[in-house]
Every structure is written in structure tokens, then in C-alpha cells.
Tab-separated table of C-alpha atoms in Angstrom:
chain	number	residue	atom	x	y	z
U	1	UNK	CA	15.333	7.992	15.731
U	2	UNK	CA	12.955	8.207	18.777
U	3	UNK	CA	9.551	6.067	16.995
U	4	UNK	CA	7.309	7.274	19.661
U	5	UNK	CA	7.718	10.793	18.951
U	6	UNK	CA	7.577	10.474	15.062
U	7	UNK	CA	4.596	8.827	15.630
U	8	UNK	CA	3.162	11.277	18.092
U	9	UNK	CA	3.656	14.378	15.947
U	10	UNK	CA	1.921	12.195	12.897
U	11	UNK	CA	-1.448	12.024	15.382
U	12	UNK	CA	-0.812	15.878	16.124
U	13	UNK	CA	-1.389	16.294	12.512
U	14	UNK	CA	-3.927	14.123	12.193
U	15	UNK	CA	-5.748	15.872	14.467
U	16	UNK	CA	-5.217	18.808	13.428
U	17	UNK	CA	-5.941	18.519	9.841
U	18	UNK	CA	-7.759	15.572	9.405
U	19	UNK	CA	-11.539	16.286	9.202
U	20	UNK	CA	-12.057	12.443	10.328
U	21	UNK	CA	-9.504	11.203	12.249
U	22	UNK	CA	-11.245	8.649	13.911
U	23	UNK	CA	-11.676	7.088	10.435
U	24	UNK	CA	-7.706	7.299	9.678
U	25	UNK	CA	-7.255	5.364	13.093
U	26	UNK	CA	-9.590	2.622	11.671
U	27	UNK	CA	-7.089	2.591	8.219
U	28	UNK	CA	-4.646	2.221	10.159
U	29	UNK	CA	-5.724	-1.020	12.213
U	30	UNK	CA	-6.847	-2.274	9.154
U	31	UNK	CA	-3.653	-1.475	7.357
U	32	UNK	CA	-1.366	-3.338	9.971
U	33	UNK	CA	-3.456	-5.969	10.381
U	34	UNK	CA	-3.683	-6.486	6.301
U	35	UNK	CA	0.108	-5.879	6.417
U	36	UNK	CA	1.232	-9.002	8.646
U	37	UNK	CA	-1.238	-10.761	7.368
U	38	UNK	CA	0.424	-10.601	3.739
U	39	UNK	CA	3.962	-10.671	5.200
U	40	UNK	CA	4.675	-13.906	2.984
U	41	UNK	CA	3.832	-12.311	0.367
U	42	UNK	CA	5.858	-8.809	0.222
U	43	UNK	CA	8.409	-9.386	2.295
U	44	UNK	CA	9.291	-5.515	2.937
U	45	UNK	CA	11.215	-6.522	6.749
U	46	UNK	CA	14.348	-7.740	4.081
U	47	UNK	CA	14.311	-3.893	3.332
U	48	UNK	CA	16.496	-2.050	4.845
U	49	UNK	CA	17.531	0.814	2.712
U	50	UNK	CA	15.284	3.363	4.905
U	51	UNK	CA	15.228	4.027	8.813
U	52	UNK	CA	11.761	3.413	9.294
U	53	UNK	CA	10.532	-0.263	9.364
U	54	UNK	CA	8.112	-0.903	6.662
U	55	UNK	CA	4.758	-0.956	8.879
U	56	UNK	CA	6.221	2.019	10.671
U	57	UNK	CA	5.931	4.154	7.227
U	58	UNK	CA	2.753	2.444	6.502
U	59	UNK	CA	1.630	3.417	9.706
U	60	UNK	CA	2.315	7.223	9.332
U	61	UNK	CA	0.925	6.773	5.898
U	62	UNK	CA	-2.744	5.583	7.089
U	63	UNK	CA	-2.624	8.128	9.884
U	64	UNK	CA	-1.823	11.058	7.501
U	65	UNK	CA	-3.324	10.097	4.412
U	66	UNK	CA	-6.317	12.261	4.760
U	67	UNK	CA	-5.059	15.452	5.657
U	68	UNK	CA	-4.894	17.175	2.727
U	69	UNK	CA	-8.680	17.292	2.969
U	70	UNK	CA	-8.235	20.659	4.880
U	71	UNK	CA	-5.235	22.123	2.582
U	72	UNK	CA	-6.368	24.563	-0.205
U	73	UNK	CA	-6.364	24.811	-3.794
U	74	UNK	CA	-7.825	22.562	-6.117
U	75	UNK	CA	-5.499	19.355	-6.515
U	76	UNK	CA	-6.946	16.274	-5.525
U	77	UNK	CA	-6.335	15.271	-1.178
U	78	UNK	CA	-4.575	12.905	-1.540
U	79	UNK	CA	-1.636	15.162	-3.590
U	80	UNK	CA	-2.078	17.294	-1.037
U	81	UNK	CA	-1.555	14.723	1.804
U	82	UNK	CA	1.864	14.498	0.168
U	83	UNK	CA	2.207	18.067	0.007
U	84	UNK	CA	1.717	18.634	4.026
U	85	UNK	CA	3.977	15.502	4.918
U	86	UNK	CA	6.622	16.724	3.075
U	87	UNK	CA	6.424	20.323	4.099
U	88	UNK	CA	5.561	20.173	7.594
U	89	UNK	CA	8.714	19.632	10.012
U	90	UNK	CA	8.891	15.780	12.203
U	91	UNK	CA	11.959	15.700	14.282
U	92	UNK	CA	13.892	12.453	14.025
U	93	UNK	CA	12.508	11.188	10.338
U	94	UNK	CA	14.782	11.106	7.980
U	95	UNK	CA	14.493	12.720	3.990
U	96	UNK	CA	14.097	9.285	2.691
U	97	UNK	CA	11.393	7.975	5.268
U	98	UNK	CA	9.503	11.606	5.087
U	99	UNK	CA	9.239	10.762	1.119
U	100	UNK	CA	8.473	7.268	1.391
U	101	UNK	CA	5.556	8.041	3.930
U	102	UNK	CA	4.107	11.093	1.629
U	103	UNK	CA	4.182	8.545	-1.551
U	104	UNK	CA	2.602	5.984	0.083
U	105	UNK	CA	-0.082	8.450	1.447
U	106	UNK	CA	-0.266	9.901	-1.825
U	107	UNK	CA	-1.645	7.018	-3.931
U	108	UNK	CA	-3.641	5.650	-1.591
U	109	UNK	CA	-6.420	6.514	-4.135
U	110	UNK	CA	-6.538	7.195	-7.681
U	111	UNK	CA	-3.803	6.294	-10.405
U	112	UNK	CA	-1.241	3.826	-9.631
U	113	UNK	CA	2.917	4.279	-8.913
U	114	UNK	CA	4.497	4.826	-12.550
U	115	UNK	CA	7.838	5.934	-12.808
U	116	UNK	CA	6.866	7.206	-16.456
U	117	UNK	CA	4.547	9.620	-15.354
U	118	UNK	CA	5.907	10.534	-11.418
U	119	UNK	CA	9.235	11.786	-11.135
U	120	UNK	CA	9.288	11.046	-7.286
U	121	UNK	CA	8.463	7.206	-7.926
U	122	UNK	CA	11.075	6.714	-10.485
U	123	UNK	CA	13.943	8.713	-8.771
U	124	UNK	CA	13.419	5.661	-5.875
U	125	UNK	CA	15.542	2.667	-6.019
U	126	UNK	CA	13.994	-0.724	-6.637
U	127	UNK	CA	14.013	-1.370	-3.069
U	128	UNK	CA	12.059	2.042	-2.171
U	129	UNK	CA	9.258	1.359	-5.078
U	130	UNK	CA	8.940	-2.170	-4.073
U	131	UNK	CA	7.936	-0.835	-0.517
U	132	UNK	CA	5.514	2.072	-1.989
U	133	UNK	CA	3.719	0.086	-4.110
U	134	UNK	CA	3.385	-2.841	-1.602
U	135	UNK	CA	2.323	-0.132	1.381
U	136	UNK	CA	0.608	1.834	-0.904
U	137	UNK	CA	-1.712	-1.075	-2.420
U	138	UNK	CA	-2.689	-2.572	1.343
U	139	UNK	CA	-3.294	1.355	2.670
U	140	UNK	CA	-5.983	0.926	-0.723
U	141	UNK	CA	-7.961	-2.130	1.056
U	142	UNK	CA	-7.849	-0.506	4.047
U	143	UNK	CA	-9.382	2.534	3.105
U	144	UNK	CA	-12.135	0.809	1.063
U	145	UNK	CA	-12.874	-1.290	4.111
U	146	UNK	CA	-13.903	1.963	5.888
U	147	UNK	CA	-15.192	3.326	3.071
U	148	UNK	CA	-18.480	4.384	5.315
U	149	UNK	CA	-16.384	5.769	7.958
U	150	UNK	CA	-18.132	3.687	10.653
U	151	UNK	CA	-15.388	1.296	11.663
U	152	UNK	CA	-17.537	-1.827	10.996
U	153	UNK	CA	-14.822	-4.007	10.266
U	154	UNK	CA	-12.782	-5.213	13.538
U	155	UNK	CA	-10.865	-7.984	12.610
U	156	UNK	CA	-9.557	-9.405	8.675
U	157	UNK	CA	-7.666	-12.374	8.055
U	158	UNK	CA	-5.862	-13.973	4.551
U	159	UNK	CA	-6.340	-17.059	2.734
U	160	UNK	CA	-3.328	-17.146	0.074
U	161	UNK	CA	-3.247	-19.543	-2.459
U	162	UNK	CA	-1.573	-20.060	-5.690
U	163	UNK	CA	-3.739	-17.779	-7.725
U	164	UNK	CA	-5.325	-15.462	-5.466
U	165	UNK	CA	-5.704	-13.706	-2.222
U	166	UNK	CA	-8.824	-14.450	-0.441
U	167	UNK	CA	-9.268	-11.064	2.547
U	168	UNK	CA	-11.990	-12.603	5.048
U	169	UNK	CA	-13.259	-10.103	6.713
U	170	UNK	CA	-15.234	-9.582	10.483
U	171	UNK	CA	-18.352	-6.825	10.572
U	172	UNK	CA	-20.761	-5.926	13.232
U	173	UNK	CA	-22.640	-3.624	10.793
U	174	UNK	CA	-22.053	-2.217	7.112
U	175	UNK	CA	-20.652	-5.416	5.513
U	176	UNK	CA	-21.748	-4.586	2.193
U	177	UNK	CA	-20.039	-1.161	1.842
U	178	UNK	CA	-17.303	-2.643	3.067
U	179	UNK	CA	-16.587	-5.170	0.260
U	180	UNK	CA	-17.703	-2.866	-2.188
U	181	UNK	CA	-15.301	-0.337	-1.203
U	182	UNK	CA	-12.348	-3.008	-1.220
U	183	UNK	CA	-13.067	-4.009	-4.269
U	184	UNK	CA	-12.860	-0.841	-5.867
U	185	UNK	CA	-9.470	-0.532	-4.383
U	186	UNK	CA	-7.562	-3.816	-4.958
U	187	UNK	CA	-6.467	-3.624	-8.349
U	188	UNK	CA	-3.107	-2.694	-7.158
U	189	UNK	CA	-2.670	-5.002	-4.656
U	190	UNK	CA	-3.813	-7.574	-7.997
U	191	UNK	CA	-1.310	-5.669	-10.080
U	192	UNK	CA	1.417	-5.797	-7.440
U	193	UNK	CA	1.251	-9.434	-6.110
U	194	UNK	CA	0.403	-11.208	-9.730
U	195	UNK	CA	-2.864	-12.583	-8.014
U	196	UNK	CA	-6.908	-12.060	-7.901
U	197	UNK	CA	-8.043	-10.472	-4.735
U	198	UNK	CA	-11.781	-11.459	-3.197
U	199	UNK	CA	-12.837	-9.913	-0.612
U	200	UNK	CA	-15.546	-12.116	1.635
U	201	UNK	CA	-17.254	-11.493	4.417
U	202	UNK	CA	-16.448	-14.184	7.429
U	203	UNK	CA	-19.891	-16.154	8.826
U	204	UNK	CA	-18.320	-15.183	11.900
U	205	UNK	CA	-19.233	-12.226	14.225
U	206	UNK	CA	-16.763	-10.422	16.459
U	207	UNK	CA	-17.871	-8.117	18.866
U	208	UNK	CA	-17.183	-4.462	17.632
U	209	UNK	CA	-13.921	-2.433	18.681
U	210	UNK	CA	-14.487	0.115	21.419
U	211	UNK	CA	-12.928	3.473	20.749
U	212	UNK	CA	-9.779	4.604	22.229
């Protein structure tokens, strides 16, 4: 498995399909960020059923998750996300990561994994739900953090405690949309790590990401 081309062929579609891609760039540094940040908590490097390290498929996941925006028909983007991963030839990932990274992508919004209404989820092992629901919930925060798809948040950090998950969060601009776009997204991470999530906004200013 050669990582840098899997993940150069996953910007080539991005690119190319993605209406925004400077806004799945942003998921993505969100996502990774959120991801080692809640490493305690899910645990996903002790997985090792797939190829792909676990913030490698989230990665691909937040870079691809919005390019079913330009597919057509009439099912919802984020199905058809799925749909383009898993038809649309990457040399050097394997079956299982190439479904792993299309689930993920795929409920980044609307219902939740349930292997009593999605064949795909329940044909996975424990192992390979674990990691889409885990990937899958933290892709969720990170898209509702850019829910104005200005970039406004640079940095996060976690407070965990006992009972809940505290996200602090670093703006220049746009705080507001910000936390009200996590918070309509964090029910699965609630659902999937037994605690309440808050998302705050840090007193603390960081000076705003420059483009690549």
C-alpha cells in the first residue's frame, strides 16, 4: 500500500467533484485534530483488522465526503458520496478499506449506523463498526464546525471527564455558527462514547490558518 498515492487520488476527486473543496480540507483538519484529541477515548490504533490506519480512513472520509454533491439522481449526497468511493477505481486500497472509507463518508450526516436497517453496517465485524461509528461520529463535529464554509475554526482541544466531553474550540470569526452546527451533529458522538458533548468556544484567539 503506497499512502501517498491513495491519498493523492482522494484530492483528485475531491477536486474534481467536490463543489467546495476548500471546505472538505477544513473537515479534514478538524477531523484529525478531533481524532487525537479523543484517542483515549476510542482507541481505534488497537484495530487492526483493515490496512488503512484509522485516521488514514477518516482522512479519505473528510476529503471525499462531499462529492456526491455533483453525482445525479435524487438520493441524498452523502449516499452518493458512498456511491462514487466505491465505484471509482484507487490503486493500492484494499475492498475492506474502500468500504470502510465510503461508510464513514456516508453517515457523516443524517441517520445513524444501524445494522437493522443497513446491510453494509451489519455485514462488518465488531471491530469494523466500532471504527465507522467512532470515525463517522468525529467526521459529524467536524463538519458542523464548518458548517459556514469559512474555515473559522483553527485550532480545538478536549476536556474529558467522567460524564462528558467538553470540545473547546479557537475562532477568528463565525463562532456562533460554529457551535450551532456542532451541536446539531454530536448526538452520535453522545450515543457512541456514553457521554454529553458541549461544545464551547475558548476565550482565547489564535491567529487564523492561511490557505495552502
Amino acid at each position: 500500500m503506497n499512502w501517498e498515492e491513495i491519498k493523492q487520488k482522494a484530492e483528485t476527486m475531491m477536486m474534481d467533484w467536490d463543489p467546495d473543496p476548500d471546505h472538505a480540507q477544513q473537515v479534514c483538519h478538524l477531523a484529525l485534530m478531533l481524532y487525537k484529541e479523543l484517542e483515549s477515548l476510542h482507541q481505534l490504533s488497537s484495530l487492526t483488522s483493515a490496512d488503512l490506519k484509522p485516521d488514514q480512513t477518516l482522512e479519505l472520509a473528510a476529503l471525499l465526503h462531499d462529492i456526491g454533491w455533483t453525482a445525479p439522481g435524487n438520493r441524498g449526497h452523502h449516499k452518493k458520496s458512498q456511491d462514487r468511493i466505491m465505484n471509482t477505481e484507487i490503486p493500492g486500497l484494499s475492498v475492506l478499506d474502500k468500504i470502510l472509507v465510503a461508510q464513514v463518508a456516508r453517515y457523516h450526516r443524517k441517520r445513524h449506523p444501524d445494522p437493522m436497517l443497513h446491510f453494509q453496517f451489519a455485514e462488518m465485524n465488531h471491530d469494523e463498526q466500532m471504527r465507522v461509528q467512532w470515525l463517522a461520529a468525529i467526521l459529524r463535529i467536524a463538519d458542523g464546525l464548518d458548517r459556514s464554509h469559512t474555515a473559522d475554526v483553527d485550532h480545538l482541544n478536549c476536556d474529558i471527564c467522567s460524564d462528558d466531553i467538553t470540545i473547546n474550540i479557537y475562532c477568528s470569526t463565525g463562532s456562533s455558527t460554529a457551535i450551532y452546527g456542532a451541536n446539531r451533529k454530536k448526538m452520535l458522538l453522545e450515543k457512541i462514547s456514553d457521554k454529553a458533548v458541549i461544545i464551547r468556544l475558548s476565550e482565547f484567539k489564535v491567529k487564523k490558518r492561511k490557505k495552502k
